[in-house]
Coordinates of C-alpha atoms and ligand atoms in Angstrom, one line a residue:
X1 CA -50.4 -20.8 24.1
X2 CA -50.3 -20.1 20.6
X3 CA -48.8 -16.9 19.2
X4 CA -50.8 -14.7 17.3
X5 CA -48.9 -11.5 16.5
X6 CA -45.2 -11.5 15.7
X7 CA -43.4 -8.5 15.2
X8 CA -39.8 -9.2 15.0
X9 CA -37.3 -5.9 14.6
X10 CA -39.7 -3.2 13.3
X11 CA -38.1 0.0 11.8
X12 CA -40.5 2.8 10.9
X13 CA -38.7 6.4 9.7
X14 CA -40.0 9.3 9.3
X15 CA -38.0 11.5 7.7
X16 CA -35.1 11.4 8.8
X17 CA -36.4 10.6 12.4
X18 CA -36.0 7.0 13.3
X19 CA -39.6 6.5 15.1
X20 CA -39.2 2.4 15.8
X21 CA -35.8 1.3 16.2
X22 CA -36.0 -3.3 16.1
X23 CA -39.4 -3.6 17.8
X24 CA -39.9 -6.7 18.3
X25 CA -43.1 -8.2 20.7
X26 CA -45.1 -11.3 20.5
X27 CA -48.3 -11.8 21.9
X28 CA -50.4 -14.5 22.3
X29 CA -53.9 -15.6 22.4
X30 CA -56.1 -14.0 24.5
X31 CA -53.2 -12.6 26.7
X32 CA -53.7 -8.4 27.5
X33 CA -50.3 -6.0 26.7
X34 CA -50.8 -2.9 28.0
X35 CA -47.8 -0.4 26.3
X36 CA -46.8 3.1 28.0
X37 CA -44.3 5.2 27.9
X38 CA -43.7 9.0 27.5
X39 CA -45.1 10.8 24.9
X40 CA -43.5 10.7 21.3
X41 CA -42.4 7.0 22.0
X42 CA -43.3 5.8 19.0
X43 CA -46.6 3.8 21.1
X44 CA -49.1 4.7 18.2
X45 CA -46.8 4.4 15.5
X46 CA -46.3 1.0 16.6
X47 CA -50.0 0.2 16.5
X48 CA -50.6 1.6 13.3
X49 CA -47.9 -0.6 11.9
X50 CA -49.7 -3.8 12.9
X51 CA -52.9 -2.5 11.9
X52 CA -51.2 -1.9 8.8
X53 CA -52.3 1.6 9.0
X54 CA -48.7 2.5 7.8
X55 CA -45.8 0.6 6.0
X56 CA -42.7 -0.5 7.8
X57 CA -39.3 0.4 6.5
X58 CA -38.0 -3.3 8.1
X59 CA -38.6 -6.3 10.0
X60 CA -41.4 -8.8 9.9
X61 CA -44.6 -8.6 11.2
X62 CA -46.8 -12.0 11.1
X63 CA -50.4 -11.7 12.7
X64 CA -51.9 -15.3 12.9
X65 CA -55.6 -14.0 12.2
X66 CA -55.7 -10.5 10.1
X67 CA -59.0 -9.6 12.3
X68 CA -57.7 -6.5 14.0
X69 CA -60.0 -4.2 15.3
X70 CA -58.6 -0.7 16.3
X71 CA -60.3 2.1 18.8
X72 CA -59.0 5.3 19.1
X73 CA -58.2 8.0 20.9
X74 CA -60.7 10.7 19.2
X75 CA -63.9 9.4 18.8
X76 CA -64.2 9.1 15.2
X77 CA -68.0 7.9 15.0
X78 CA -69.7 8.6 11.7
X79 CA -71.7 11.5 12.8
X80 CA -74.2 11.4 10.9
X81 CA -75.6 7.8 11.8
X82 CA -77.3 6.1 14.7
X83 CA -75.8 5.0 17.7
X84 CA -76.6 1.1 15.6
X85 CA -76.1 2.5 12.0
X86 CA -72.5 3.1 13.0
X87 CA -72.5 -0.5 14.1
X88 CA -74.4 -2.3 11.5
X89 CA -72.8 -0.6 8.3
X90 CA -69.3 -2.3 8.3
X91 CA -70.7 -5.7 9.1
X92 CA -73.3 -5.0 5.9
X93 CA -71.0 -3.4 3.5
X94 CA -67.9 -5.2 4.1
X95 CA -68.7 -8.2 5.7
X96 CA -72.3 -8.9 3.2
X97 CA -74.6 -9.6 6.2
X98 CA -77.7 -8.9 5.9
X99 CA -78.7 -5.7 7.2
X100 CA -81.8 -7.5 9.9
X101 CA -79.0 -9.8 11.4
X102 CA -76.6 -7.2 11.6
X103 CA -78.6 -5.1 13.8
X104 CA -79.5 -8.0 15.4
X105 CA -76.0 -8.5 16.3
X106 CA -75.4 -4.5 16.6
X107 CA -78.0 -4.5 19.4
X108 CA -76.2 -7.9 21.8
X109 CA -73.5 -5.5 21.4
X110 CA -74.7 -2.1 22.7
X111 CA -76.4 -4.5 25.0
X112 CA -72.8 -5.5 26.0
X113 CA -71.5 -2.3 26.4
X114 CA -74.9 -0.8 28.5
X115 CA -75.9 1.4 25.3
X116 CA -79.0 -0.3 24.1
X117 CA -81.1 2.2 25.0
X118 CA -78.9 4.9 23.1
X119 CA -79.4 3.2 19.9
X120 CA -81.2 5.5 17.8
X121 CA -79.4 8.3 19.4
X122 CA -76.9 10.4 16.9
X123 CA -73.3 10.5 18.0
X124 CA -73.4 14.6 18.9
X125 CA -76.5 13.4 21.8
X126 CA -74.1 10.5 23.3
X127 CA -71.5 11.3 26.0
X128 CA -67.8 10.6 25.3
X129 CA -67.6 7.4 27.0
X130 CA -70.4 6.4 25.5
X131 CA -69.0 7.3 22.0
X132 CA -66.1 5.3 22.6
X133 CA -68.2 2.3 24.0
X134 CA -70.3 2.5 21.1
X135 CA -67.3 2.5 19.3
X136 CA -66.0 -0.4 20.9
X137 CA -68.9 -2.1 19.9
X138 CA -68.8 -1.1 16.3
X139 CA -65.1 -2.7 16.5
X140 CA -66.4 -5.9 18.0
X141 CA -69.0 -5.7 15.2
X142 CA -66.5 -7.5 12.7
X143 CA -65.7 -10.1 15.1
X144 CA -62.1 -9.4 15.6
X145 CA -59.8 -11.8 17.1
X146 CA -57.2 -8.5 18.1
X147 CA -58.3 -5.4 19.9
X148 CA -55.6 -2.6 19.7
X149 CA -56.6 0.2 21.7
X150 CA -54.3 3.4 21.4
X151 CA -55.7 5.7 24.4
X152 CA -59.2 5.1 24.1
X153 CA -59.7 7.1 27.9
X154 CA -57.0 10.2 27.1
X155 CA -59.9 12.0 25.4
X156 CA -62.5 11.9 27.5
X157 CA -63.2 13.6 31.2
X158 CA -62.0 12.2 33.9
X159 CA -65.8 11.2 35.0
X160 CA -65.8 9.5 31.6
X161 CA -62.7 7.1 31.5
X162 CA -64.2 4.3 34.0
X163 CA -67.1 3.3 32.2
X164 CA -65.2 2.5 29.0
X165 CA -62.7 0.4 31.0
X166 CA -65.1 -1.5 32.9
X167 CA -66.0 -2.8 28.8
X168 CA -62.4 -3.1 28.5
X169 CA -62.0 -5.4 31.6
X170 CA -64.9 -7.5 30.7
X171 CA -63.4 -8.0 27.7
X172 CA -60.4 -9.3 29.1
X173 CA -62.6 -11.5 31.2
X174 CA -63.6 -13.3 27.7
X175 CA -60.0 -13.9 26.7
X176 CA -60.0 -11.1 23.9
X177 CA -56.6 -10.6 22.7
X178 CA -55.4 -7.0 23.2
X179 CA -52.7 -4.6 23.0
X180 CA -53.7 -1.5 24.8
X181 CA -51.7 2.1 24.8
X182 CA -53.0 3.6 27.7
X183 CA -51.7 5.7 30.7
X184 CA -54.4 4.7 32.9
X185 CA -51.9 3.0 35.1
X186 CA -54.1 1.6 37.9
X187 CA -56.1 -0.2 35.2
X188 CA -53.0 -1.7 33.2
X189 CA -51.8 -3.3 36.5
X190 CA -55.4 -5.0 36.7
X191 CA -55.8 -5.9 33.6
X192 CA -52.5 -6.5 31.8
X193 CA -50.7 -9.9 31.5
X194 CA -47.6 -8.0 30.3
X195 CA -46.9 -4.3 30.8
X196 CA -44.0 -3.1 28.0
X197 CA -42.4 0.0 28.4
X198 CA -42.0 2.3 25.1
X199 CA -38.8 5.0 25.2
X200 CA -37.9 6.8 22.2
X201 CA -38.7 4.1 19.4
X202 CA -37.8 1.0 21.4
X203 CA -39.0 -1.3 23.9
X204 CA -36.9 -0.8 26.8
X205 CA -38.9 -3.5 29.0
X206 CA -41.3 -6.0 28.9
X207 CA -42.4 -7.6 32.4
X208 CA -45.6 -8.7 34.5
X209 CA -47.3 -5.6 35.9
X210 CA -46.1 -6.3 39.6
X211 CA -42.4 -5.9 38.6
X212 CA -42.9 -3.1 36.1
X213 CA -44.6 -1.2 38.7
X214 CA -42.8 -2.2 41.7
X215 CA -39.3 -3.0 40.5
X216 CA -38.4 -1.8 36.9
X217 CA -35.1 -2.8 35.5
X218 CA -34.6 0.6 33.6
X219 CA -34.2 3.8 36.0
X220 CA -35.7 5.7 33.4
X221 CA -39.5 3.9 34.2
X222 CA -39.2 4.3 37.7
X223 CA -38.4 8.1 37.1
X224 CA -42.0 8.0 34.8
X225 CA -43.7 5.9 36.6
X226 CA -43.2 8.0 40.1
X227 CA -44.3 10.7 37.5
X228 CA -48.0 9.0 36.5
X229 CA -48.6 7.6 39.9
Ligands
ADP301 N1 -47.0 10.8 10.1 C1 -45.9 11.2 10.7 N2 -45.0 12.0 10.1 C2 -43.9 12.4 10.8 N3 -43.6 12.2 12.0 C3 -44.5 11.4 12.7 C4 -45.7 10.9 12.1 N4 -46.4 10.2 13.0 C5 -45.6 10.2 14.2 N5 -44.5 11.0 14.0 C6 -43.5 11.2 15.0 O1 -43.0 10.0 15.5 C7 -42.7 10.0 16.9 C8 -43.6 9.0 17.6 O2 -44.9 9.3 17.5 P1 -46.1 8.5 18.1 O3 -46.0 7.1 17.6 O4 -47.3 9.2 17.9 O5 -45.7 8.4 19.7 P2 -46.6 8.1 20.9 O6 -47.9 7.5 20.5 O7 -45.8 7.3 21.8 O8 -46.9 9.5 21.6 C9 -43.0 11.5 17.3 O9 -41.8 12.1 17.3 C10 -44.0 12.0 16.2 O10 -43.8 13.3 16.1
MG302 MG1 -49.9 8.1 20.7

């Protein structure tokens, strides 16, 4: 298995509040890491750092392919474009394709994520798991070899949060590498190769979902977990 993200002892302060305290995780191709952990962790932090979405204050972080895709938690579709504008543009723009074959390729997407039908549709006439499908697909637009997820289901009703990760599963069914902050817990047992628990800026455990779930190391999961469950 070949390692494609290497974070090795990440510091990120705020402040003067110490947010990730030498977090270090390696994941590699096409495995699933599914993070939780209370509120305030430092789980999204963490993400943002390897998305490079904020600067760390120490450590390394090596990602073997710099395609990262990111979804998150509030469905930040551009509102005022189509269901497969909000696809296409990225891939045009950044990318240079031309703007047939990138909704070409926008439309195997929705198809992928049961939207085709929605794709004229504006954002505000779209549920919010279809948002965040769509938004999904927009990610998968510029062929990343990472997914990061931070709570892509916390937003949406309860009615809502299956049909986004039925996507996410099949997704895992390809081998798509992923790192997923999610408190869904049923569906990180099932999907997750490793489960790693977050606790006030560190990573207190990393195991295989059956022993995170059924025998933690750390008291302090079991007390959360018996929470969530
Ligand atoms: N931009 C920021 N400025 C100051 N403090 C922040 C910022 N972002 C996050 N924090 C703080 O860092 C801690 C970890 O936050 P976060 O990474 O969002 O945790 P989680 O995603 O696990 O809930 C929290 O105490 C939060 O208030
Ligand atoms: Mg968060």
């Amino acid at each position: 298995m070949m390692c494609v993200i290497k974070a090795e002892n990440i510091t990120k302060v705020f402040g003067d509040l110490e947010v990730l305290k030498n977090v270090s995780l390696e994941v590699d191709r096409g495995e699933v890491i599914s993070i939780i952990g209370p509120s305030g962790s430092g789980k999204s932090t963490f993400l943002r750092c390897l998305q490079q979405l904020e600067e760390i204050d120490g450590g390394k972080i090596k990602i073997d392919d710099k395609k990262l895709g990111m979804i998150f938690q509030n469905l930040n579709l551009f509102p005022h474009k189509t269901v497969i504008e909000n696809i296409s543009e990225a891939p045009i723009i950044v990318n240079k394709m031309n703007r047939e074959k990138a909704v070409k390729r926008g439309e195997e997407l929705l198809k992928k994520v049961g939207l085709l039908d929605k794709k004229d549709d504006y954002p505000c006439d779209i549920s919010g798991g279809q948002k965040q499908r769509v938004a999904i697909a927009r990610a998968l637009a510029m062929e990343p070899e990472i997914l990061l997820f931070d709570e892509p289901t916390s937003a949406l009703d309860p009615e809502l949060v299956g049909e986004v990760l039925s996507v996410i599963k099949e997704l895992a069914k390809d081998h798509m590498t992923m790192i997923i902050v999610t408190h869904e817990m049923a569906f990180a047992r099932e999907v997750s190769d490793y489960i790693v628990f977050m606790d006030e800026g560190k990573i207190i455990e990393k195991a295989i979902p059956n022993k995170m779930f059924t025998n933690p190391d750390h008291p302090r999961i079991k007390v959360f977990l018996d929470k969530m469950l």
